[in-house]
CSV table of C-alpha atoms in Angstrom, one decimal:
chain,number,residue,atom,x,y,z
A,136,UNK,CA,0.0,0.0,0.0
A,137,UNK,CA,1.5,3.6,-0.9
A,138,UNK,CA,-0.1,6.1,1.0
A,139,UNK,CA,1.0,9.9,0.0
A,140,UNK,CA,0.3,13.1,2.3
A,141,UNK,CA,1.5,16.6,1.4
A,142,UNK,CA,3.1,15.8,-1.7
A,143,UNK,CA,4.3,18.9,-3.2
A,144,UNK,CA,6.9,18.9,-6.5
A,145,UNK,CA,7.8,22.5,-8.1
A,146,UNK,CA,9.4,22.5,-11.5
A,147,UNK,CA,9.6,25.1,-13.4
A,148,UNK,CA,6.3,26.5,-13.5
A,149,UNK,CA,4.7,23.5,-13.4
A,150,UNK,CA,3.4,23.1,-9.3
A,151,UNK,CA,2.2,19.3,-8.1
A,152,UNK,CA,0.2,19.0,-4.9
A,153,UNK,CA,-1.2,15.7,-3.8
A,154,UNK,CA,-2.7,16.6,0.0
A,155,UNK,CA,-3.6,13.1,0.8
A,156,UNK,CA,-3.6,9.3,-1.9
A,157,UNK,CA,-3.7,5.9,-0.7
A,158,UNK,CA,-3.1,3.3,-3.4
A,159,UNK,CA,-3.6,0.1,-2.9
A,160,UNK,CA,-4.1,-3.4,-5.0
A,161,UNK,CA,-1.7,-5.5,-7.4
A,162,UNK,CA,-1.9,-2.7,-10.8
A,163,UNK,CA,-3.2,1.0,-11.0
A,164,UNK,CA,-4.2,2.9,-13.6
A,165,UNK,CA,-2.7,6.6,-13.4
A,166,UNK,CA,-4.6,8.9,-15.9
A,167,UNK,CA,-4.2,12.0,-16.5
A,168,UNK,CA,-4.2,15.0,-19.2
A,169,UNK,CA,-0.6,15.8,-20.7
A,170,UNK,CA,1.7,18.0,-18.5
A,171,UNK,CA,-1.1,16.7,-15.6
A,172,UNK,CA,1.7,15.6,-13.3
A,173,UNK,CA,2.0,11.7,-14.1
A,174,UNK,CA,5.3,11.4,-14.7
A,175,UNK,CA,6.1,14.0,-11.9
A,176,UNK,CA,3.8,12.1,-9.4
A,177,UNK,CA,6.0,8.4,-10.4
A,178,UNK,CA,9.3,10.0,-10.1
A,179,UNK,CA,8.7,11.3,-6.6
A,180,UNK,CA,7.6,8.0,-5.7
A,181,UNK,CA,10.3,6.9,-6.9
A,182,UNK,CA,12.9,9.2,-5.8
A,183,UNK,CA,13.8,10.8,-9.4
A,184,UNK,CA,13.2,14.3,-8.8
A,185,UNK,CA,12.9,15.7,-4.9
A,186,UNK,CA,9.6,16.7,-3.5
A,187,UNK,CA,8.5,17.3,0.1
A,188,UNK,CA,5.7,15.7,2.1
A,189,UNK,CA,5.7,12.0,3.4
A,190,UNK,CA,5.7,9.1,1.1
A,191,UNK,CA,4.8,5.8,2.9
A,192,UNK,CA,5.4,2.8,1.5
A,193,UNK,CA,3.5,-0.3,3.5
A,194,UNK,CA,3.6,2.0,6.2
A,195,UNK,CA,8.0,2.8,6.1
A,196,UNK,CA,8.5,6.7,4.7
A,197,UNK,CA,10.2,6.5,1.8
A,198,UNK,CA,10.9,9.8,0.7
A,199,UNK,CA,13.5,10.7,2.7
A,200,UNK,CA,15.4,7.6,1.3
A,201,UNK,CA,17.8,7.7,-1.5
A,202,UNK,CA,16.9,5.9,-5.1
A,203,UNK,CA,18.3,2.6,-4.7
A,204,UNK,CA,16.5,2.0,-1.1
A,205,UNK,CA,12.7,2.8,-1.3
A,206,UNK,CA,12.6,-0.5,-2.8
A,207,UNK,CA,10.6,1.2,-5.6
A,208,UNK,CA,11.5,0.1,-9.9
A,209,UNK,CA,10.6,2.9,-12.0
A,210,UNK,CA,10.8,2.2,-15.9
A,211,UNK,CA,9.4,5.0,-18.9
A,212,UNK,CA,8.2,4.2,-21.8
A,213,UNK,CA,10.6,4.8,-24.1
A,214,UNK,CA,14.1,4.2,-21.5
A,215,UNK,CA,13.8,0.8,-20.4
A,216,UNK,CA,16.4,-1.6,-22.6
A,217,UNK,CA,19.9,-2.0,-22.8
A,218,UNK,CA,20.4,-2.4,-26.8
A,219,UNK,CA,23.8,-3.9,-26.9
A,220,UNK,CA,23.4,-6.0,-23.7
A,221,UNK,CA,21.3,-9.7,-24.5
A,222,UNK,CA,17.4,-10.6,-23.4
A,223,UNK,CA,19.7,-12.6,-20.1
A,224,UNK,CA,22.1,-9.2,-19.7
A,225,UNK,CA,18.5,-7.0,-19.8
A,226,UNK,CA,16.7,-9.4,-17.6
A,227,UNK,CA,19.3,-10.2,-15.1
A,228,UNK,CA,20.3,-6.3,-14.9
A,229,UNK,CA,18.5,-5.3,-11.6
A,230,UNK,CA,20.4,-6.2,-8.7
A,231,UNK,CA,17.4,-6.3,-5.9
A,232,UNK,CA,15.4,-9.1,-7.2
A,233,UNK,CA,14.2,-12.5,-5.9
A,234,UNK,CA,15.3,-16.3,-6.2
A,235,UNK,CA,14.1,-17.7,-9.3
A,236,UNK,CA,12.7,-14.7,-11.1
A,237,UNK,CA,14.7,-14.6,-14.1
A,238,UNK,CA,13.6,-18.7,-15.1
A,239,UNK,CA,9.9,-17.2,-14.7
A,240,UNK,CA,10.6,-14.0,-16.5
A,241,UNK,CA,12.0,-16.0,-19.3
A,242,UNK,CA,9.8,-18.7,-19.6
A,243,UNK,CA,6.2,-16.7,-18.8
A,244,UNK,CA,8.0,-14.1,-22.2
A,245,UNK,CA,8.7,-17.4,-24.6
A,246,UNK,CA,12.4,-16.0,-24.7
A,247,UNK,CA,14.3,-19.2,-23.5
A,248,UNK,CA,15.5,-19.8,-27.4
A,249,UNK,CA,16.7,-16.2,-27.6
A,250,UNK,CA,18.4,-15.6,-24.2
A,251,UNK,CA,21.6,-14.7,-25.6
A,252,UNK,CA,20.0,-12.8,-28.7
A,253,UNK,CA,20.7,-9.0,-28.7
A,254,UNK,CA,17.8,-7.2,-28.1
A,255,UNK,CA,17.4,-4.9,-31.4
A,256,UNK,CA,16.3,-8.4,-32.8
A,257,UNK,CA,13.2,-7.8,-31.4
A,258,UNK,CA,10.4,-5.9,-33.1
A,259,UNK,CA,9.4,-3.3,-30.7
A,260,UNK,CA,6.0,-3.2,-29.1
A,261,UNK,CA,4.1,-0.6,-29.2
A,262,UNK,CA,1.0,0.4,-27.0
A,263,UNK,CA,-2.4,1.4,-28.9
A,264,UNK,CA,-3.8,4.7,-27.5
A,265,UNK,CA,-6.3,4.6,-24.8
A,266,UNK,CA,-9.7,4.1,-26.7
B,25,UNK,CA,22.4,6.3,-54.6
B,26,UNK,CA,20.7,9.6,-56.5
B,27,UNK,CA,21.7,13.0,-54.5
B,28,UNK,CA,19.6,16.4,-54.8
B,29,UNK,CA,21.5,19.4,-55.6
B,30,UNK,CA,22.1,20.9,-52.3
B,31,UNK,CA,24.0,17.5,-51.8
B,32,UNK,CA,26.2,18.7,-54.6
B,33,UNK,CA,26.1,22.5,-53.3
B,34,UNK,CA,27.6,21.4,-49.7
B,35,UNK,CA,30.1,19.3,-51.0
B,36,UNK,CA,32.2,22.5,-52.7
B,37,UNK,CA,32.4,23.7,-48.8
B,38,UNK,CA,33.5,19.8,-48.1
B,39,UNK,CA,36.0,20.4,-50.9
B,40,UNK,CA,36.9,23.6,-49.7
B,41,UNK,CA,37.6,23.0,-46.6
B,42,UNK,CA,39.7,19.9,-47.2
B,43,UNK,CA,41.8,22.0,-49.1
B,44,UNK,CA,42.5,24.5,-46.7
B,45,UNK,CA,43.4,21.5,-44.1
B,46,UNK,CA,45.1,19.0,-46.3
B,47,UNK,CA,46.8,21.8,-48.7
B,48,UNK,CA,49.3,22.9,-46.3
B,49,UNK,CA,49.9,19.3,-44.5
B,50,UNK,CA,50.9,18.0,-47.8
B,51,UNK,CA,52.6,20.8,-49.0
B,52,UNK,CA,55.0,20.6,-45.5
B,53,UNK,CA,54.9,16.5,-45.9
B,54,UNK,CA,56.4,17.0,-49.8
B,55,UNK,CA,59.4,20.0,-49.4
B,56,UNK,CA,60.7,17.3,-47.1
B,57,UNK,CA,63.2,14.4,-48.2
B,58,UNK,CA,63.2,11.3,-46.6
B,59,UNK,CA,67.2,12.0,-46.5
B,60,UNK,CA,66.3,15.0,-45.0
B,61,UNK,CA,63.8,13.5,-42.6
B,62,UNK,CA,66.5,10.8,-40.9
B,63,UNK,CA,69.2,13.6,-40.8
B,64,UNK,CA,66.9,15.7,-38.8
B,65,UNK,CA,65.7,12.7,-36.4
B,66,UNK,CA,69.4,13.0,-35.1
B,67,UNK,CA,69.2,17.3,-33.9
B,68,UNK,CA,66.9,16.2,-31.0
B,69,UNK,CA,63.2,16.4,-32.6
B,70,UNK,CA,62.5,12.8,-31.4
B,71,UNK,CA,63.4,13.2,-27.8
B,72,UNK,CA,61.3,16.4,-28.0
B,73,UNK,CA,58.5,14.6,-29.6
B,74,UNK,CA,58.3,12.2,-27.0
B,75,UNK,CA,58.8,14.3,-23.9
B,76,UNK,CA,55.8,16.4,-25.5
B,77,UNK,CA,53.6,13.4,-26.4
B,78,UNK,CA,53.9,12.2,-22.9
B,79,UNK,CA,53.5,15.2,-21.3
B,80,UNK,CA,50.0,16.3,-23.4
B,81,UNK,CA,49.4,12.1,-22.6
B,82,UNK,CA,49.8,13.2,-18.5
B,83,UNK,CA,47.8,16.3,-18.8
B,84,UNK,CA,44.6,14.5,-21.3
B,85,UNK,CA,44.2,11.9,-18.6
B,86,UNK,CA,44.5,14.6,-15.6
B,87,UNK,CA,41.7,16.7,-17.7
B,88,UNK,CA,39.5,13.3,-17.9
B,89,UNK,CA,39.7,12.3,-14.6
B,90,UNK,CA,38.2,15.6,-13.7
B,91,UNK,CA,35.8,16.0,-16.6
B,92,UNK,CA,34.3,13.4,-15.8
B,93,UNK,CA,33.1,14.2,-12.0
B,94,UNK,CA,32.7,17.8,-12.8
B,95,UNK,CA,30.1,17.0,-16.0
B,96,UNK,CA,28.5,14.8,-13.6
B,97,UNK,CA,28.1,17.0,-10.9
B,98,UNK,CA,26.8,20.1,-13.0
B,99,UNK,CA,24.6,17.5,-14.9
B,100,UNK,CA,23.0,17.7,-11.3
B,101,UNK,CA,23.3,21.1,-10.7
B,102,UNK,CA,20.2,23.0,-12.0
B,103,UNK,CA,20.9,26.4,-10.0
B,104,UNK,CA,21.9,29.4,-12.4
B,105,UNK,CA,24.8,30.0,-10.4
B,106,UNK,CA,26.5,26.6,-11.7
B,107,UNK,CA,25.6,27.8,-15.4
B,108,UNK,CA,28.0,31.0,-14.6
B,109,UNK,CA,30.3,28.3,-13.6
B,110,UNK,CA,29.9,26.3,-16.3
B,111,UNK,CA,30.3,29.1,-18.7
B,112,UNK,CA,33.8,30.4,-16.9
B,113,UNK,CA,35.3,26.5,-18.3
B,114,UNK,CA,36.0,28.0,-22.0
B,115,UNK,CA,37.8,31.6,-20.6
B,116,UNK,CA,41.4,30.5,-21.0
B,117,UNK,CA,40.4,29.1,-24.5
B,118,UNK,CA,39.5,32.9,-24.9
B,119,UNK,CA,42.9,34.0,-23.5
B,120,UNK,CA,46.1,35.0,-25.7
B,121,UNK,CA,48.4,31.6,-24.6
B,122,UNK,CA,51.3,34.2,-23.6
B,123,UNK,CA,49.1,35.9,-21.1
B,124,UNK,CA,48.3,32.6,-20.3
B,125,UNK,CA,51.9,32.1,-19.3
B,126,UNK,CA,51.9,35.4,-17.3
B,127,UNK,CA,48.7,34.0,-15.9
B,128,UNK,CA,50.9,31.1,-14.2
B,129,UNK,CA,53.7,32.7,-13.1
B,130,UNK,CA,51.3,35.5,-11.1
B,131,UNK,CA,49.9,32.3,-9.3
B,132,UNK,CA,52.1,29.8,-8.7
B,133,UNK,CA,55.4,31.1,-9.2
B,134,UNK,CA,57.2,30.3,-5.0
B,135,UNK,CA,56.8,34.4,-4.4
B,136,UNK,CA,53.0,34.4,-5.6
B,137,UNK,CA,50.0,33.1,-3.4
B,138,UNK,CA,49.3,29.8,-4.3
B,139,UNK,CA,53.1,29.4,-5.2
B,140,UNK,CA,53.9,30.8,-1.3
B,141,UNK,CA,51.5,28.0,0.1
B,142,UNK,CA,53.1,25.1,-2.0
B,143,UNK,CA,56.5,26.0,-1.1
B,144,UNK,CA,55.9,25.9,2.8
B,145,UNK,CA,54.3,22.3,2.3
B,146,UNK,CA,57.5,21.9,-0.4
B,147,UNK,CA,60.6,24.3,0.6
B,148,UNK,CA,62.8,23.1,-2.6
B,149,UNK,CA,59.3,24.4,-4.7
B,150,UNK,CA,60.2,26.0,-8.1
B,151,UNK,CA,57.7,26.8,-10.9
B,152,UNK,CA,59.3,27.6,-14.2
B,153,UNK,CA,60.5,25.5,-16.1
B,154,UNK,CA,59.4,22.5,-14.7
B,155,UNK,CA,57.1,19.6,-15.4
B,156,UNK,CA,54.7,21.1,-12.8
B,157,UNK,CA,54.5,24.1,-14.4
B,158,UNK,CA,54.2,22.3,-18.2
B,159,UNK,CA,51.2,20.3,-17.1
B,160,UNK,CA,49.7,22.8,-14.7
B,161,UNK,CA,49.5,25.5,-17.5
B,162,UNK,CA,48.3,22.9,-20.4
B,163,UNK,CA,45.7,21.6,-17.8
B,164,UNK,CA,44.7,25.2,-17.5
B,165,UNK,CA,44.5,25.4,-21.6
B,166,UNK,CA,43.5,22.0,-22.4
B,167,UNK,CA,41.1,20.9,-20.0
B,168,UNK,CA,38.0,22.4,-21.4
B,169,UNK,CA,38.1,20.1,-24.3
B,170,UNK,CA,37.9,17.0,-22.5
B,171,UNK,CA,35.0,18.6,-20.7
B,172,UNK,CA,32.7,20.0,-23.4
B,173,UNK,CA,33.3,16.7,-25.4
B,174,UNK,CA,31.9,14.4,-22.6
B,175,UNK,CA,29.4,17.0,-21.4
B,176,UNK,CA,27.9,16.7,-24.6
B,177,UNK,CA,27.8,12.5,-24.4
B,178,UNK,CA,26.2,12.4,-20.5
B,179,UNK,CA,22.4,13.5,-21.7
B,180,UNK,CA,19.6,13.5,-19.8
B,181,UNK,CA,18.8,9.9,-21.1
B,182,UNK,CA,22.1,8.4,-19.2
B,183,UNK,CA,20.8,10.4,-15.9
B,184,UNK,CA,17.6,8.6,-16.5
B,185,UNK,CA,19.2,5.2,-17.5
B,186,UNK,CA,21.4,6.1,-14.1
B,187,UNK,CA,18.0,6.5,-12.1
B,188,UNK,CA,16.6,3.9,-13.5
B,189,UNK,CA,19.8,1.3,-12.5
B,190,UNK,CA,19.2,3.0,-8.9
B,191,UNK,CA,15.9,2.2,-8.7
B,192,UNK,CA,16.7,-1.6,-8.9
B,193,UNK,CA,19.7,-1.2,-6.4
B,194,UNK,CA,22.6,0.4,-7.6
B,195,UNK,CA,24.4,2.8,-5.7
B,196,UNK,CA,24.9,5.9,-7.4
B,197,UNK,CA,28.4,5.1,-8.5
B,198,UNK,CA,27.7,1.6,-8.8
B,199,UNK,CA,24.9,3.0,-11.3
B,200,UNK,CA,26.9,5.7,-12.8
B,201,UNK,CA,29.8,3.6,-14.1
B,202,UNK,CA,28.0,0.7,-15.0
B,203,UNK,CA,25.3,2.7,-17.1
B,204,UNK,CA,27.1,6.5,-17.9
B,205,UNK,CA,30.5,5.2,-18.4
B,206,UNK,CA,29.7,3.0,-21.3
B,207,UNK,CA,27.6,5.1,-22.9
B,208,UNK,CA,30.5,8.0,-22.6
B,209,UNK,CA,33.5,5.9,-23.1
B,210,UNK,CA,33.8,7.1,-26.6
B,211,UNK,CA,33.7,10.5,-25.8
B,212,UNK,CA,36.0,10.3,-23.1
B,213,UNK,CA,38.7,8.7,-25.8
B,214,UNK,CA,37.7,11.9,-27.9
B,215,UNK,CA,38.2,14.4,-25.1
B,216,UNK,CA,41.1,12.8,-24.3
B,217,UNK,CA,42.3,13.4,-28.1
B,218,UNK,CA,41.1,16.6,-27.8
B,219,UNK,CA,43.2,18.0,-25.1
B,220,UNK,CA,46.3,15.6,-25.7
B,221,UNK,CA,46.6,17.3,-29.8
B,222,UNK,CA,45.7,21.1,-28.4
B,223,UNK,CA,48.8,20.1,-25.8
B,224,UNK,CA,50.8,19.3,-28.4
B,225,UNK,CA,50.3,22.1,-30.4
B,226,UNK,CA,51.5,24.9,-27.4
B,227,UNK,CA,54.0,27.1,-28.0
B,228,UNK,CA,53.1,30.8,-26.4
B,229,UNK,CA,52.2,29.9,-22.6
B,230,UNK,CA,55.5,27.3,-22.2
B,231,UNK,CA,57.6,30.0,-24.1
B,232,UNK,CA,57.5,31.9,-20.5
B,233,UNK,CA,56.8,29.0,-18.3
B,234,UNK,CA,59.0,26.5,-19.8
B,235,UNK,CA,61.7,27.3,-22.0
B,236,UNK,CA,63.3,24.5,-21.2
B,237,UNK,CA,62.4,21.4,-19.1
B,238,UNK,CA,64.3,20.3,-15.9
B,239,UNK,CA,67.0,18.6,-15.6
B,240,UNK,CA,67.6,17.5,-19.3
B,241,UNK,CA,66.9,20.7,-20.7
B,242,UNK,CA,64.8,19.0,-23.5
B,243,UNK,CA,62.5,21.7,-25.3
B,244,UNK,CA,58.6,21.1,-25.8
B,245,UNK,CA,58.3,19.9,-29.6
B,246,UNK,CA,57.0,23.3,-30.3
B,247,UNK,CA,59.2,25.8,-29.2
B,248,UNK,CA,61.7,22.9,-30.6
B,249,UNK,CA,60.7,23.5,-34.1
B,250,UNK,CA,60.8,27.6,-32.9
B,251,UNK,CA,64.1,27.4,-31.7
B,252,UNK,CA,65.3,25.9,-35.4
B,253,UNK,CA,63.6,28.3,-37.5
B,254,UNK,CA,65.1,31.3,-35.4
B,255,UNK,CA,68.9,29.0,-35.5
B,256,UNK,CA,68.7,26.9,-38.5
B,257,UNK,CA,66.1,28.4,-40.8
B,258,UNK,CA,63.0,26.8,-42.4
B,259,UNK,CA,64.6,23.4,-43.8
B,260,UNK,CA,65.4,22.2,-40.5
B,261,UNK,CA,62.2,23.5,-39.0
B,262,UNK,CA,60.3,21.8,-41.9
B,263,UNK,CA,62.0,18.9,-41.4
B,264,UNK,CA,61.0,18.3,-38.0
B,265,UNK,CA,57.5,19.4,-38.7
B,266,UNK,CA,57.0,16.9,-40.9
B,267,UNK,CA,58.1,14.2,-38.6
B,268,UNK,CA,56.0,15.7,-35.5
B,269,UNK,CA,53.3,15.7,-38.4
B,270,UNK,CA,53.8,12.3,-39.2
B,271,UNK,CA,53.5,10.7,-35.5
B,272,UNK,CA,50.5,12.7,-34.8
B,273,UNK,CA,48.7,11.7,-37.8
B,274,UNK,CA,49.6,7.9,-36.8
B,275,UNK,CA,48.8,8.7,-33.1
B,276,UNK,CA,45.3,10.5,-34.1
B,277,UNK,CA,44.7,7.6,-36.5
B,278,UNK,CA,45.3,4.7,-34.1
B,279,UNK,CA,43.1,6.4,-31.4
B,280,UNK,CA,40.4,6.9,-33.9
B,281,UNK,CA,40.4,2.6,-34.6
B,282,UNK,CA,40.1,2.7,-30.6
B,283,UNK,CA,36.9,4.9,-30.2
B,284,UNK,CA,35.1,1.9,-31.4
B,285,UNK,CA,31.7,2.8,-30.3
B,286,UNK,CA,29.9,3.7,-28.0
B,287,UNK,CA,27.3,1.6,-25.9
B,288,UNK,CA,23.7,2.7,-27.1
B,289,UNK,CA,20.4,2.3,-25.8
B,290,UNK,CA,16.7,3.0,-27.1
């Protein structure tokens, strides 16, 4: 559970102010206009950009933390693959993660044949726009 | 492979400016002799060539190893105070190399402030003409290169890659050289080619802060080649330019095969 109180980012002339979230369950759906605050919102969480307020992660407060321990992944869109490592290089990359989840990750994708394949040989995936 | 006419346009400038490179590099390379070439290896050229090759070699990896921290750290710096600093990096570009030289000597010659402070650490300090004062004052020229070429590499994308690598663990340097320092390592061989060939070429500054180097009294390859216009005349100065041509081109050229290239991602 992530609960957020007194979130404020400043950037630029863009201002964020969250006064009080709680998000909860396995995925959420973040919506929002362009230049809404999204982006801003995720990289607070995950320690990106500074912001003030309280950021609680199942109840520990996170945001006075540094990056690598909130125990928070962030990935964009567009930044998330290393093109010259392989599909066991990309996969194996993060250095927090549990027993045994590389075998899943590999065999839930149907990449076990191309584990030491370069990544540009795949076609890249694209998402369709929100209907 | 059908090219529109500006293609054609552009490639007079190409032409152009080729010539006004190659033209005189050729031109120095040809009034040579080869006889003339192994006569003049013997007056001292070589020994100067590699006292100034090493000592551009000392002060490109000095420049890197502090390129490198300070383009990270004003990557992070977003206060308009750091771009003043940034901008003060390309003054003694700006600067005529002789006052350059004057420059030195007013600071760290054993009578002058930071010279004074050095010499109570150091009682036996001395400034001119040593190798202190060679790669202090090339530093001072040179270092900008290496700077502004891997400023340019370490874009916002490797600070996100870097945040990214964080966000599953990494610890910021952990992060910074296993994601930045790939993608820059190119670069950083440029900057380092960058400074090492504008070292090379130096002649005004280490006219007043080294005339000659401590204790063999070996000349900088430029003020070498000075020295034997002003003795010999322009045959022996040629002579020697040609040669001090020649290794550069081969050092420039080998360096280029090493670039290889650079990590990428999407």
């Amino acid at each position: 559970m992530l609960h957020i109180t007194d979130l404020r980012v400043i950037r630029g002339k863009f201002k964020l102010q969250i006064d009080d979230l709680n998000l909860s369950g396995r995925s959420i759906l973040l919506i929002g206009e362009n230049g809404s605050g999204k982006t801003t919102l995720l990289q607070s969480i995950a320690g990106f950009i500074q912001s003030s307020g309280k950021i609680y992660l199942e109840d520990f407060e996170i945001n006075s933390l540094p990056i690598e321990k909130r125990n928070v992944c962030m990935l964009s869109t567009t930044l998330n693959i290393f093109k010259d490592k392989t599909v066991k290089e990309n996969l194996n990359f993060p250095k927090r993660k549990r027993d045994g989840v590389y075998d899943d990750l590999i065999n839930d994708l149907g990449l076990a044949e191309k584990e030491t394949s370069k990544v540009p040989i795949f076609p890249q995936v694209k998402c369709k726009d929100w209907p | 492979m059908k090219f529109d006419k500006l293609y054609y346009i552009f490639s007079i400038f190409v032409i152009i400016y080729l010539g006004i490179i190659v033209v005189p590099i050729l031109r120095t390379l040809l009034f040579t002799s080869i006889n003339g070439l192994v006569q003049d290896s013997k007056s001292g050229i070589i020994q100067s060539i590699e006292l100034t090759y090493l000592m551009a070699f000392i002060v490109a990896i000095i420049s890197v190893v502090f390129a490198i921290p300070y383009t990270y750290f004003i990557s992070r710096s977003p206060h308009p105070f750091f771009k003043f600093v940034d901008s003060i990096i390309e003054l003694p570009i700006m600067i005529p190399h002789t006052v350059v030289g004057i420059i030195m000597l007013l600071t760290f010659e054993p009578s002058m402030p930071v010279g004074s402070l050095i010499s109570k650490i150091y009682p036996n300090y001395r400034f001119d003409d040593t190798f202190f004062a060679v790669i202090v004052t090339l530093f001072f020229l040179a270092s900008a290169y290496s700077i502004r070429t891997i400023q340019v590499s370490y874009t916002k994308n490797a600070i996100e890659y870097e945040n990214m690598a964080r966000s599953f663990g990494y610890k910021p340097l952990e992060a910074f050289m296993l994601v930045s320092v790939p993608f820059m390592w190119r670069s950083i061989l440029r900057g380092m080619a960058l400074t090492w060939a504008r070292s090379i070429s130096e002649v005004g500054s280490m006219l007043i802060v080294a005339y000659y180097i401590f204790p063999s009294f070996t000349h900088l390859v430029g003020i070498f080649i000075y020295s034997q216009f002003i003795g010999n005349g322009l045959i022996p100065a040629a002579e020697s330019s040609s040669i001090l041509i020649i290794t550069g081109l081969l050092t420039l050229l080998i360096l280029k095969i090493l670039e290889g290239k650079d990590a990428s991602y999407y």
